[in-house]
Amino acid sequence: MRTQVVIVGAGPSGLLLGQLLSVHGIANVILEQRSPEYVLDRIRAGVIEKWAADLLDDAGAGARMHREGLVHQGIEISFDGRRHRVDFDALVGKSVIVYGQAEITRDLMEARAAVGAETYYEIADVSLQLDQPGRSSVRYGRHGRVQEIQCDFIAGCDGFHGISRKSIPEHVLNCYERVYPFGWLGILVDQPPVSPELIYVNHERGFALCSMRSPTRSRLYLQCRLDDHIEDWPDARFYEELSRRLDPHAVGALHRGASIEKSIAPLRSFVAEPMRYGNLFLAGDAAHIVPPTGAKGLNLAASDVYYLWQALLEYYRERSAAGLEAYSSQALRRVWKAERFSWWMTSILHCFPESSGFDQKMQRAELEYLLSSRAAMTALAENYVGLPY
Ligand code: FAD
Ligand code: DHB
């Protein structure tokens, strides 16, 4: 079997790249180790930059997002028990869309089915053959048999734990990492949001975030310990702890419904450089991870996909490899800016167990400055809505 581009992973980066290539006539096959149901059940990102929304439109998969997504023109930051609004519209004239990753994934899966492009789910033992310049192939197990696809290029869109990055020889990659000493405990609940906009909470007991998926569905997060288990967090304990961290007005608006999903995510910053090895191109979480505080992970996956899609178009339309040569450095420039923003949001909003008295004073000063300075809030807004591609 032969195709132009093999994409490993049917998360948002793989599906978005596949769809952009398909609608522009570039043949591609997606290989995914999980079932479609499993992929759709992962509750993750919720905030979409306008740039990523535009790309979904380019892929012909944005219609439901525009119908059902919630346009947000600001966020609130709660500090010392008081809420402060960061008005994106007034500060930078832009907004974001609150629309779940699972919905984007569903829309992309349906768009892919409509153009008749192939995705093989529940495949096993993917291995990449990268040794021969100009000739790549991917081997995998399907229905108990080993199969192979020849291709021009491989897109490694298989997330942080995938095999694509691990297929690059160690001496070629430089990895940069910070692991944070806490996680996020998240619940999804069919109850109206506490407030029309997201509330990011700095509190001495730890960070909290009140987000949403729709006018009737809330997504709530608490900073938790790395050794916490979800069994130790029945809903009653979750709401009790959240109430301690929220301002009284938000507590009054909190509906304590039964959670329909509960999970713990560790927080990490990670970048692997370069994002290319021969004919293999990494995109999304396969190449980098941000802590979720800046809502950047999915959005960075989208910008990688944009650069890679443009480079592949240039290659097939103009027979020029210039875009492919530039891909890694171009993508990484935006990646590092989002890494910085996500690290900074994490550092000003969380409680760090090892922090000294000086560190705590610095965090207070940073927040007091931020919330009293239009220039500082503009910088936050500019990054939150997304830097241009
Ligand atoms: P993934 O979504 O990880 O997809 C990779 C796919 O590859 C998976 O389907 C996996 O099964 C498959 N795969 C793995 N290994 C193999 C293999 N060997 N063979 C074949 N297939 C394989 N981002 C935001 O932008 N905004 C937010 O608000 C936000 N909130 C978040 C909240 C939480 C709690 C978490 C955990 C993340 C959040 N993120 C957010 C980050 C966002 O979810 C990720 O950045 C995004 O999923 C990355 O997409 P991806 O397609 O690159 O990787
Ligand atoms: C959500 C997740 C985030 O990491 C974030 O910063 C904002 C919203 C969410 O899941 O809704």
Short mmCIF file of C-alpha atoms and ligand atoms in Angstrom, two decimals:
data_model
loop_
_atom_site.label_atom_id
_atom_site.label_comp_id
_atom_site.label_asym_id
_atom_site.label_seq_id
_atom_site.Cartn_x
_atom_site.Cartn_y
_atom_site.Cartn_z
CA MET A 1 0.00 0.00 0.00
CA ARG A 2 1.17 3.53 -0.73
CA THR A 3 0.04 7.04 0.21
CA GLN A 4 1.55 10.51 0.28
CA VAL A 5 1.41 11.20 4.03
CA VAL A 6 0.98 8.71 6.87
CA ILE A 7 -0.33 10.37 10.03
CA VAL A 8 0.24 8.57 13.32
CA GLY A 9 -2.47 9.47 15.87
CA ALA A 10 -6.11 10.55 15.50
CA GLY A 11 -6.13 13.23 18.21
CA PRO A 12 -6.86 16.84 17.23
CA SER A 13 -3.50 17.33 15.46
CA GLY A 14 -3.70 14.18 13.35
CA LEU A 15 -7.35 14.66 12.40
CA LEU A 16 -6.92 18.36 11.60
CA LEU A 17 -3.82 17.78 9.46
CA GLY A 18 -5.52 14.87 7.70
CA GLN A 19 -8.57 16.96 6.87
CA LEU A 20 -6.58 19.96 5.61
CA LEU A 21 -4.53 17.66 3.38
CA SER A 22 -7.57 15.76 2.13
CA VAL A 23 -9.52 18.87 1.12
CA HIS A 24 -6.43 20.03 -0.81
CA GLY A 25 -6.03 16.75 -2.66
CA ILE A 26 -3.08 15.27 -0.73
CA ALA A 27 -3.63 11.57 0.01
CA ASN A 28 -3.18 10.51 3.63
CA VAL A 29 -3.91 7.63 5.97
CA ILE A 30 -4.31 7.98 9.76
CA LEU A 31 -3.22 5.17 12.09
CA GLU A 32 -4.68 5.29 15.62
CA GLN A 33 -4.07 2.77 18.38
CA ARG A 34 -7.37 3.39 20.22
CA SER A 35 -11.02 3.04 19.17
CA PRO A 36 -12.98 6.11 17.96
CA GLU A 37 -15.14 5.90 21.12
CA TYR A 38 -12.07 6.00 23.36
CA VAL A 39 -10.66 9.02 21.49
CA LEU A 40 -14.01 10.85 21.80
CA ASP A 41 -14.35 10.10 25.51
CA ARG A 42 -11.17 11.95 26.52
CA ILE A 43 -12.26 15.19 28.18
CA ARG A 44 -9.50 17.74 27.74
CA ALA A 45 -9.20 21.18 26.22
CA GLY A 46 -12.01 23.71 26.14
CA VAL A 47 -10.65 27.05 24.92
CA ILE A 48 -10.03 27.65 21.21
CA GLU A 49 -8.09 30.60 19.83
CA LYS A 50 -9.52 32.38 16.80
CA TRP A 51 -6.52 31.15 14.77
CA ALA A 52 -7.37 27.53 15.55
CA ALA A 53 -11.06 28.22 14.83
CA ASP A 54 -10.09 29.68 11.42
CA LEU A 55 -8.11 26.52 10.67
CA LEU A 56 -11.12 24.35 11.49
CA ASP A 57 -13.05 26.46 8.99
CA ASP A 58 -10.31 25.88 6.39
CA ALA A 59 -10.73 22.17 7.03
CA GLY A 60 -14.50 22.51 6.46
CA ALA A 61 -15.20 21.34 10.03
CA GLY A 62 -16.09 24.60 11.80
CA ALA A 63 -19.86 24.90 11.29
CA ARG A 64 -21.02 23.32 14.57
CA MET A 65 -18.33 25.18 16.53
CA HIS A 66 -19.76 28.49 15.25
CA ARG A 67 -23.32 27.36 16.09
CA GLU A 68 -22.71 25.86 19.53
CA GLY A 69 -19.38 27.32 20.74
CA LEU A 70 -19.49 30.16 23.26
CA VAL A 71 -17.61 33.32 22.27
CA HIS A 72 -15.77 34.69 25.33
CA GLN A 73 -14.46 38.23 25.37
CA GLY A 74 -12.64 37.98 28.68
CA ILE A 75 -11.73 35.91 31.72
CA GLU A 76 -11.81 36.64 35.43
CA ILE A 77 -8.93 36.26 37.86
CA SER A 78 -9.83 35.78 41.51
CA PHE A 79 -7.20 36.98 43.97
CA ASP A 80 -7.54 37.80 47.68
CA GLY A 81 -11.19 36.77 47.42
CA ARG A 82 -11.99 39.40 44.76
CA ARG A 83 -12.56 38.90 41.04
CA HIS A 84 -10.86 41.05 38.40
CA ARG A 85 -11.89 40.96 34.75
CA VAL A 86 -9.40 40.80 31.90
CA ASP A 87 -11.35 42.29 29.01
CA PHE A 88 -9.87 40.78 25.81
CA ASP A 89 -12.16 42.78 23.59
CA ALA A 90 -11.22 46.14 25.14
CA LEU A 91 -7.51 45.30 25.48
CA VAL A 92 -6.73 43.57 22.19
CA GLY A 93 -10.01 43.51 20.24
CA LYS A 94 -10.13 39.71 20.11
CA SER A 95 -11.99 36.80 21.71
CA VAL A 96 -11.76 33.02 22.16
CA ILE A 97 -14.32 30.26 21.66
CA VAL A 98 -15.24 27.82 24.42
CA TYR A 99 -15.89 24.53 22.62
CA GLY A 100 -14.75 21.14 23.86
CA GLN A 101 -11.91 19.13 22.35
CA ALA A 102 -14.22 16.11 22.17
CA GLU A 103 -16.62 18.12 19.97
CA ILE A 104 -13.79 19.27 17.67
CA THR A 105 -12.63 15.68 17.42
CA ARG A 106 -16.15 14.51 16.54
CA ASP A 107 -16.54 17.25 13.89
CA LEU A 108 -13.18 16.32 12.33
CA MET A 109 -14.02 12.60 12.36
CA GLU A 110 -17.32 13.31 10.58
CA ALA A 111 -15.65 15.61 8.04
CA ARG A 112 -13.05 12.91 7.36
CA ALA A 113 -15.71 10.27 6.85
CA ALA A 114 -17.51 12.63 4.43
CA VAL A 115 -14.43 12.96 2.18
CA GLY A 116 -13.83 9.21 2.32
CA ALA A 117 -10.30 9.38 3.78
CA GLU A 118 -9.02 6.29 5.62
CA THR A 119 -8.43 6.07 9.37
CA TYR A 120 -7.40 2.70 10.79
CA TYR A 121 -8.38 2.49 14.45
CA GLU A 122 -7.25 -0.02 17.05
CA ILE A 123 -4.00 -0.76 15.27
CA ALA A 124 -1.02 -2.14 17.21
CA ASP A 125 2.77 -1.99 17.22
CA VAL A 126 3.34 0.99 14.92
CA SER A 127 6.97 1.27 13.82
CA LEU A 128 8.50 3.89 11.55
CA GLN A 129 11.13 3.06 8.92
CA LEU A 130 13.10 6.27 8.55
CA ASP A 131 16.55 5.17 7.47
CA GLN A 132 16.32 5.60 3.71
CA PRO A 133 16.24 9.24 2.57
CA GLY A 134 13.21 9.95 0.39
CA ARG A 135 11.60 6.55 1.13
CA SER A 136 9.68 6.06 4.33
CA SER A 137 7.26 3.42 5.49
CA VAL A 138 5.18 2.60 8.51
CA ARG A 139 4.53 -0.92 9.78
CA TYR A 140 1.64 -1.79 12.06
CA GLY A 141 -0.51 -4.68 13.21
CA ARG A 142 -4.15 -4.84 12.10
CA HIS A 143 -6.60 -7.73 12.46
CA GLY A 144 -3.68 -9.81 13.75
CA ARG A 145 -1.52 -9.25 10.62
CA VAL A 146 1.53 -7.05 10.08
CA GLN A 147 0.94 -4.48 7.35
CA GLU A 148 3.09 -1.78 5.78
CA ILE A 149 2.37 1.55 4.07
CA GLN A 150 4.97 3.30 1.88
CA CYS A 151 4.81 7.08 1.94
CA ASP A 152 6.61 10.33 1.15
CA PHE A 153 6.24 11.76 4.66
CA ILE A 154 5.20 10.73 8.17
CA ALA A 155 3.43 13.14 10.52
CA GLY A 156 3.99 12.15 14.17
CA CYS A 157 0.76 13.36 15.79
CA ASP A 158 0.66 10.66 18.47
CA GLY A 159 0.82 12.73 21.62
CA PHE A 160 3.33 12.80 24.46
CA HIS A 161 3.43 9.01 24.96
CA GLY A 162 3.44 8.09 21.25
CA ILE A 163 6.21 6.33 19.32
CA SER A 164 7.07 9.05 16.79
CA ARG A 165 9.32 11.15 19.02
CA LYS A 166 10.84 7.97 20.45
CA SER A 167 11.74 6.84 16.91
CA ILE A 168 14.18 9.73 16.54
CA PRO A 169 17.71 8.81 17.64
CA GLU A 170 18.40 10.22 21.10
CA HIS A 171 21.52 12.11 20.06
CA VAL A 172 19.47 14.12 17.53
CA LEU A 173 16.91 15.44 20.03
CA ASN A 174 17.30 18.08 22.69
CA CYS A 175 14.56 17.82 25.31
CA TYR A 176 13.72 20.56 27.79
CA GLU A 177 11.41 19.77 30.68
CA ARG A 178 9.88 21.06 33.90
CA VAL A 179 7.62 18.85 35.99
CA TYR A 180 5.41 20.78 38.43
CA PRO A 181 4.89 19.54 41.99
CA PHE A 182 1.07 19.34 41.67
CA GLY A 183 -1.71 18.19 39.36
CA TRP A 184 -5.21 19.23 38.31
CA LEU A 185 -8.25 17.33 39.49
CA GLY A 186 -11.08 17.99 37.01
CA ILE A 187 -14.78 17.19 36.99
CA LEU A 188 -17.42 17.54 34.31
CA VAL A 189 -20.95 18.16 35.57
CA ASP A 190 -24.32 18.82 33.94
CA GLN A 191 -24.99 22.06 35.79
CA PRO A 192 -24.88 25.68 34.60
CA PRO A 193 -21.51 27.47 34.94
CA VAL A 194 -20.79 29.48 38.08
CA SER A 195 -20.34 32.63 35.98
CA PRO A 196 -20.66 33.51 32.26
CA GLU A 197 -16.84 33.69 31.91
CA LEU A 198 -13.98 31.46 33.11
CA ILE A 199 -12.69 32.18 36.63
CA TYR A 200 -9.00 31.46 37.32
CA VAL A 201 -8.48 31.42 41.09
CA ASN A 202 -5.31 32.12 43.07
CA HIS A 203 -5.90 30.94 46.65
CA GLU A 204 -3.66 29.99 49.56
CA ARG A 205 -5.19 26.48 49.50
CA GLY A 206 -4.33 26.11 45.82
CA PHE A 207 -5.44 27.08 42.32
CA ALA A 208 -8.98 26.51 41.05
CA LEU A 209 -10.64 27.03 37.68
CA CYS A 210 -14.33 27.30 36.84
CA SER A 211 -14.82 26.61 33.15
CA MET A 212 -17.66 25.27 31.05
CA ARG A 213 -18.65 23.37 27.94
CA SER A 214 -22.12 24.87 27.38
CA PRO A 215 -24.74 26.94 29.24
CA THR A 216 -25.74 23.73 31.04
CA ARG A 217 -22.40 21.93 31.47
CA SER A 218 -19.54 22.98 33.77
CA ARG A 219 -15.89 21.94 33.82
CA LEU A 220 -14.28 22.55 37.22
CA TYR A 221 -10.65 22.07 38.27
CA LEU A 222 -8.74 22.07 41.57
CA GLN A 223 -5.00 22.07 42.09
CA CYS A 224 -4.30 18.75 43.83
CA ARG A 225 -1.32 16.78 45.12
CA LEU A 226 0.61 14.53 42.75
CA ASP A 227 -0.14 11.54 44.98
CA ASP A 228 -3.91 12.24 45.10
CA HIS A 229 -6.27 9.57 43.69
CA ILE A 230 -9.73 10.25 42.29
CA GLU A 231 -11.22 7.69 44.74
CA ASP A 232 -10.14 10.06 47.54
CA TRP A 233 -12.16 12.85 45.97
CA PRO A 234 -15.89 12.06 46.12
CA ASP A 235 -17.98 14.91 44.68
CA ALA A 236 -18.87 16.26 48.14
CA ARG A 237 -15.19 16.72 49.01
CA PHE A 238 -14.51 18.33 45.62
CA TYR A 239 -17.28 20.91 46.09
CA GLU A 240 -16.30 21.60 49.69
CA GLU A 241 -12.72 22.32 48.65
CA LEU A 242 -13.76 24.38 45.62
CA SER A 243 -16.08 26.46 47.83
CA ARG A 244 -13.18 27.30 50.12
CA ARG A 245 -11.18 28.65 47.19
CA LEU A 246 -13.96 30.65 45.46
CA ASP A 247 -15.29 34.12 46.36
CA PRO A 248 -18.66 34.17 48.19
CA HIS A 249 -20.59 35.28 45.10
CA ALA A 250 -19.22 32.34 43.08
CA VAL A 251 -19.96 29.92 45.96
CA GLY A 252 -23.58 31.16 45.92
CA ALA A 253 -23.80 30.35 42.19
CA LEU A 254 -22.17 26.91 42.44
CA HIS A 255 -24.54 24.04 41.55
CA ARG A 256 -23.34 20.81 43.15
CA GLY A 257 -24.45 18.17 40.66
CA ALA A 258 -23.11 14.62 40.38
CA SER A 259 -19.94 14.54 38.27
CA ILE A 260 -20.13 12.69 34.95
CA GLU A 261 -16.33 12.52 34.58
CA LYS A 262 -13.45 12.94 37.00
CA SER A 263 -9.74 12.78 36.25
CA ILE A 264 -6.34 13.92 37.48
CA ALA A 265 -3.72 15.37 35.13
CA PRO A 266 -0.11 16.05 36.11
CA LEU A 267 1.38 19.39 34.97
CA ARG A 268 4.45 19.49 32.79
CA SER A 269 6.35 21.81 30.45
CA PHE A 270 8.26 19.92 27.73
CA VAL A 271 9.78 20.72 24.34
CA ALA A 272 11.70 18.39 22.00
CA GLU A 273 13.90 20.05 19.38
CA PRO A 274 14.05 19.77 16.40
CA MET A 275 10.50 18.81 15.39
CA ARG A 276 11.78 17.05 12.26
CA TYR A 277 13.96 14.04 11.55
CA GLY A 278 14.32 13.26 7.85
CA ASN A 279 10.82 12.65 6.51
CA LEU A 280 9.26 12.51 9.98
CA PHE A 281 7.58 15.70 11.24
CA LEU A 282 6.32 15.95 14.83
CA ALA A 283 3.22 18.02 15.61
CA GLY A 284 1.25 18.77 18.79
CA ASP A 285 1.81 16.98 22.10
CA ALA A 286 4.25 14.56 20.39
CA ALA A 287 6.75 17.45 20.36
CA HIS A 288 5.72 19.62 23.30
CA ILE A 289 3.56 19.82 26.41
CA VAL A 290 2.39 22.91 28.25
CA PRO A 291 0.78 23.03 31.69
CA PRO A 292 -2.94 23.65 30.99
CA THR A 293 -3.20 26.99 32.85
CA GLY A 294 -2.82 29.06 29.66
CA ALA A 295 -5.23 26.87 27.63
CA LYS A 296 -2.57 26.49 24.95
CA GLY A 297 -2.02 22.75 24.26
CA LEU A 298 -4.67 22.19 21.61
CA ASN A 299 -4.04 25.62 20.15
CA LEU A 300 -0.33 24.88 19.73
CA ALA A 301 -1.19 21.60 18.05
CA ALA A 302 -3.24 23.68 15.60
CA SER A 303 -0.39 26.09 14.81
CA ASP A 304 2.05 23.21 14.19
CA VAL A 305 -0.51 21.68 11.86
CA TYR A 306 -0.91 24.98 10.03
CA TYR A 307 2.85 25.27 9.34
CA LEU A 308 3.15 21.62 8.35
CA TRP A 309 0.09 21.75 6.08
CA GLN A 310 1.43 24.87 4.32
CA ALA A 311 4.86 23.24 3.90
CA LEU A 312 3.35 20.05 2.43
CA LEU A 313 1.14 22.08 0.06
CA GLU A 314 4.20 23.96 -1.13
CA TYR A 315 6.04 20.68 -1.64
CA TYR A 316 3.31 19.02 -3.70
CA ARG A 317 2.21 22.12 -5.63
CA GLU A 318 5.57 23.78 -6.31
CA ARG A 319 8.00 20.91 -5.71
CA SER A 320 9.74 23.16 -3.19
CA ALA A 321 11.03 21.72 0.09
CA ALA A 322 11.72 25.21 1.54
CA GLY A 323 8.66 25.11 3.82
CA LEU A 324 9.54 21.63 5.07
CA GLU A 325 13.10 22.78 5.80
CA ALA A 326 11.76 25.74 7.78
CA TYR A 327 9.00 23.81 9.59
CA SER A 328 10.79 22.99 12.83
CA SER A 329 12.28 26.42 13.48
CA GLN A 330 9.07 28.20 12.45
CA ALA A 331 6.85 26.04 14.68
CA LEU A 332 9.28 26.19 17.62
CA ARG A 333 9.29 29.99 17.66
CA ARG A 334 5.58 29.98 18.45
CA VAL A 335 5.90 26.93 20.73
CA TRP A 336 8.42 28.64 23.02
CA LYS A 337 6.26 31.75 23.35
CA ALA A 338 3.29 29.60 24.39
CA GLU A 339 5.56 27.63 26.75
CA ARG A 340 6.58 30.90 28.38
CA PHE A 341 2.99 32.09 28.75
CA SER A 342 1.78 28.75 30.14
CA TRP A 343 4.68 28.57 32.61
CA TRP A 344 4.01 32.16 33.71
CA MET A 345 0.23 31.63 34.18
CA THR A 346 1.03 28.48 36.16
CA SER A 347 3.59 30.27 38.33
CA ILE A 348 1.37 33.22 39.25
CA LEU A 349 -1.77 31.19 39.99
CA HIS A 350 -0.66 28.03 41.84
CA CYS A 351 0.52 27.30 45.34
CA PHE A 352 4.07 25.89 45.15
CA PRO A 353 4.72 23.56 48.10
CA GLU A 354 8.42 24.43 48.36
CA SER A 355 8.07 28.19 47.89
CA SER A 356 9.88 30.49 50.31
CA GLY A 357 8.44 33.60 51.94
CA PHE A 358 10.22 35.61 49.27
CA ASP A 359 8.69 33.54 46.47
CA GLN A 360 5.22 34.10 47.93
CA LYS A 361 5.79 37.87 48.14
CA MET A 362 6.94 37.85 44.50
CA GLN A 363 3.77 36.03 43.44
CA ARG A 364 1.60 38.59 45.27
CA ALA A 365 3.53 41.48 43.75
CA GLU A 366 3.20 39.96 40.28
CA LEU A 367 -0.59 39.60 40.65
CA GLU A 368 -1.04 43.06 42.19
CA TYR A 369 0.95 44.57 39.34
CA LEU A 370 -0.92 42.56 36.70
CA LEU A 371 -4.35 43.50 38.00
CA SER A 372 -3.51 47.19 38.35
CA SER A 373 -1.70 47.71 35.05
CA ARG A 374 -3.41 47.96 31.69
CA ALA A 375 -0.07 47.22 29.99
CA ALA A 376 0.38 43.99 31.95
CA MET A 377 -3.23 42.90 31.38
CA THR A 378 -2.82 43.65 27.66
CA ALA A 379 0.17 41.29 27.56
CA LEU A 380 -1.92 38.58 29.23
CA ALA A 381 -4.83 39.16 26.84
CA GLU A 382 -2.57 39.17 23.76
CA ASN A 383 -1.12 35.78 24.71
CA TYR A 384 -4.39 34.22 25.90
CA VAL A 385 -6.26 34.97 22.66
CA GLY A 386 -3.24 33.58 20.79
CA LEU A 387 -0.22 35.10 19.08
CA PRO A 388 -0.54 35.30 15.28
CA TYR A 389 0.76 32.43 13.12
P1 FAD B 1 -3.35 13.77 21.63
O1 FAD B 1 -4.66 14.43 21.88
O2 FAD B 1 -2.63 13.17 22.77
O3 FAD B 1 -3.60 12.67 20.49
C1 FAD B 1 -2.62 11.71 20.15
C2 FAD B 1 -3.29 10.49 19.56
O4 FAD B 1 -2.30 9.54 19.18
C3 FAD B 1 -4.19 9.78 20.58
O5 FAD B 1 -5.45 9.54 20.01
C4 FAD B 1 -3.43 8.49 20.90
O6 FAD B 1 -4.31 7.41 21.22
C5 FAD B 1 -2.68 8.25 19.60
N1 FAD B 1 -1.47 7.43 19.76
C6 FAD B 1 -0.57 7.46 20.76
N2 FAD B 1 0.41 6.55 20.55
C7 FAD B 1 0.13 5.94 19.39
C8 FAD B 1 0.77 4.92 18.63
N3 FAD B 1 1.89 4.35 19.07
N4 FAD B 1 0.20 4.53 17.49
C9 FAD B 1 -0.95 5.11 17.03
N5 FAD B 1 -1.60 6.08 17.69
C10 FAD B 1 -1.07 6.50 18.86
N6 FAD B 1 -5.29 22.61 25.39
C11 FAD B 1 -5.84 23.79 25.00
O7 FAD B 1 -5.46 24.31 23.93
N7 FAD B 1 -6.82 24.42 25.73
C12 FAD B 1 -7.27 23.90 26.89
O8 FAD B 1 -8.17 24.47 27.49
C13 FAD B 1 -6.66 22.67 27.37
N8 FAD B 1 -7.07 22.11 28.52
C14 FAD B 1 -6.56 20.89 28.88
C15 FAD B 1 -7.01 20.33 30.07
C16 FAD B 1 -6.49 19.09 30.47
C17 FAD B 1 -6.98 18.51 31.77
C18 FAD B 1 -5.53 18.40 29.66
C19 FAD B 1 -4.98 17.04 30.08
C20 FAD B 1 -5.08 18.96 28.48
C21 FAD B 1 -5.58 20.20 28.08
N9 FAD B 1 -5.16 20.80 26.91
C22 FAD B 1 -5.68 22.02 26.55
C23 FAD B 1 -4.16 20.15 26.07
C24 FAD B 1 -4.76 19.42 24.86
O9 FAD B 1 -5.74 18.51 25.28
C25 FAD B 1 -3.64 18.68 24.10
O10 FAD B 1 -2.59 19.58 23.84
C26 FAD B 1 -4.14 18.08 22.77
O11 FAD B 1 -4.93 16.95 23.02
C27 FAD B 1 -2.99 17.68 21.85
O12 FAD B 1 -3.47 17.03 20.72
P2 FAD B 1 -2.60 15.96 19.92
O13 FAD B 1 -3.47 15.49 18.81
O14 FAD B 1 -1.28 16.53 19.60
O15 FAD B 1 -2.32 14.80 20.96
C1 DHB B 2 -10.18 24.54 30.31
C2 DHB B 2 -8.94 23.99 30.48
C3 DHB B 2 -7.87 24.82 30.67
O1 DHB B 2 -6.64 24.31 30.81
C4 DHB B 2 -8.00 26.20 30.66
O2 DHB B 2 -6.92 26.99 30.88
C5 DHB B 2 -9.24 26.73 30.47
C6 DHB B 2 -10.33 25.89 30.28
C7 DHB B 2 -11.33 23.64 30.12
O3 DHB B 2 -11.15 22.42 30.14
O4 DHB B 2 -12.45 24.15 29.97
#
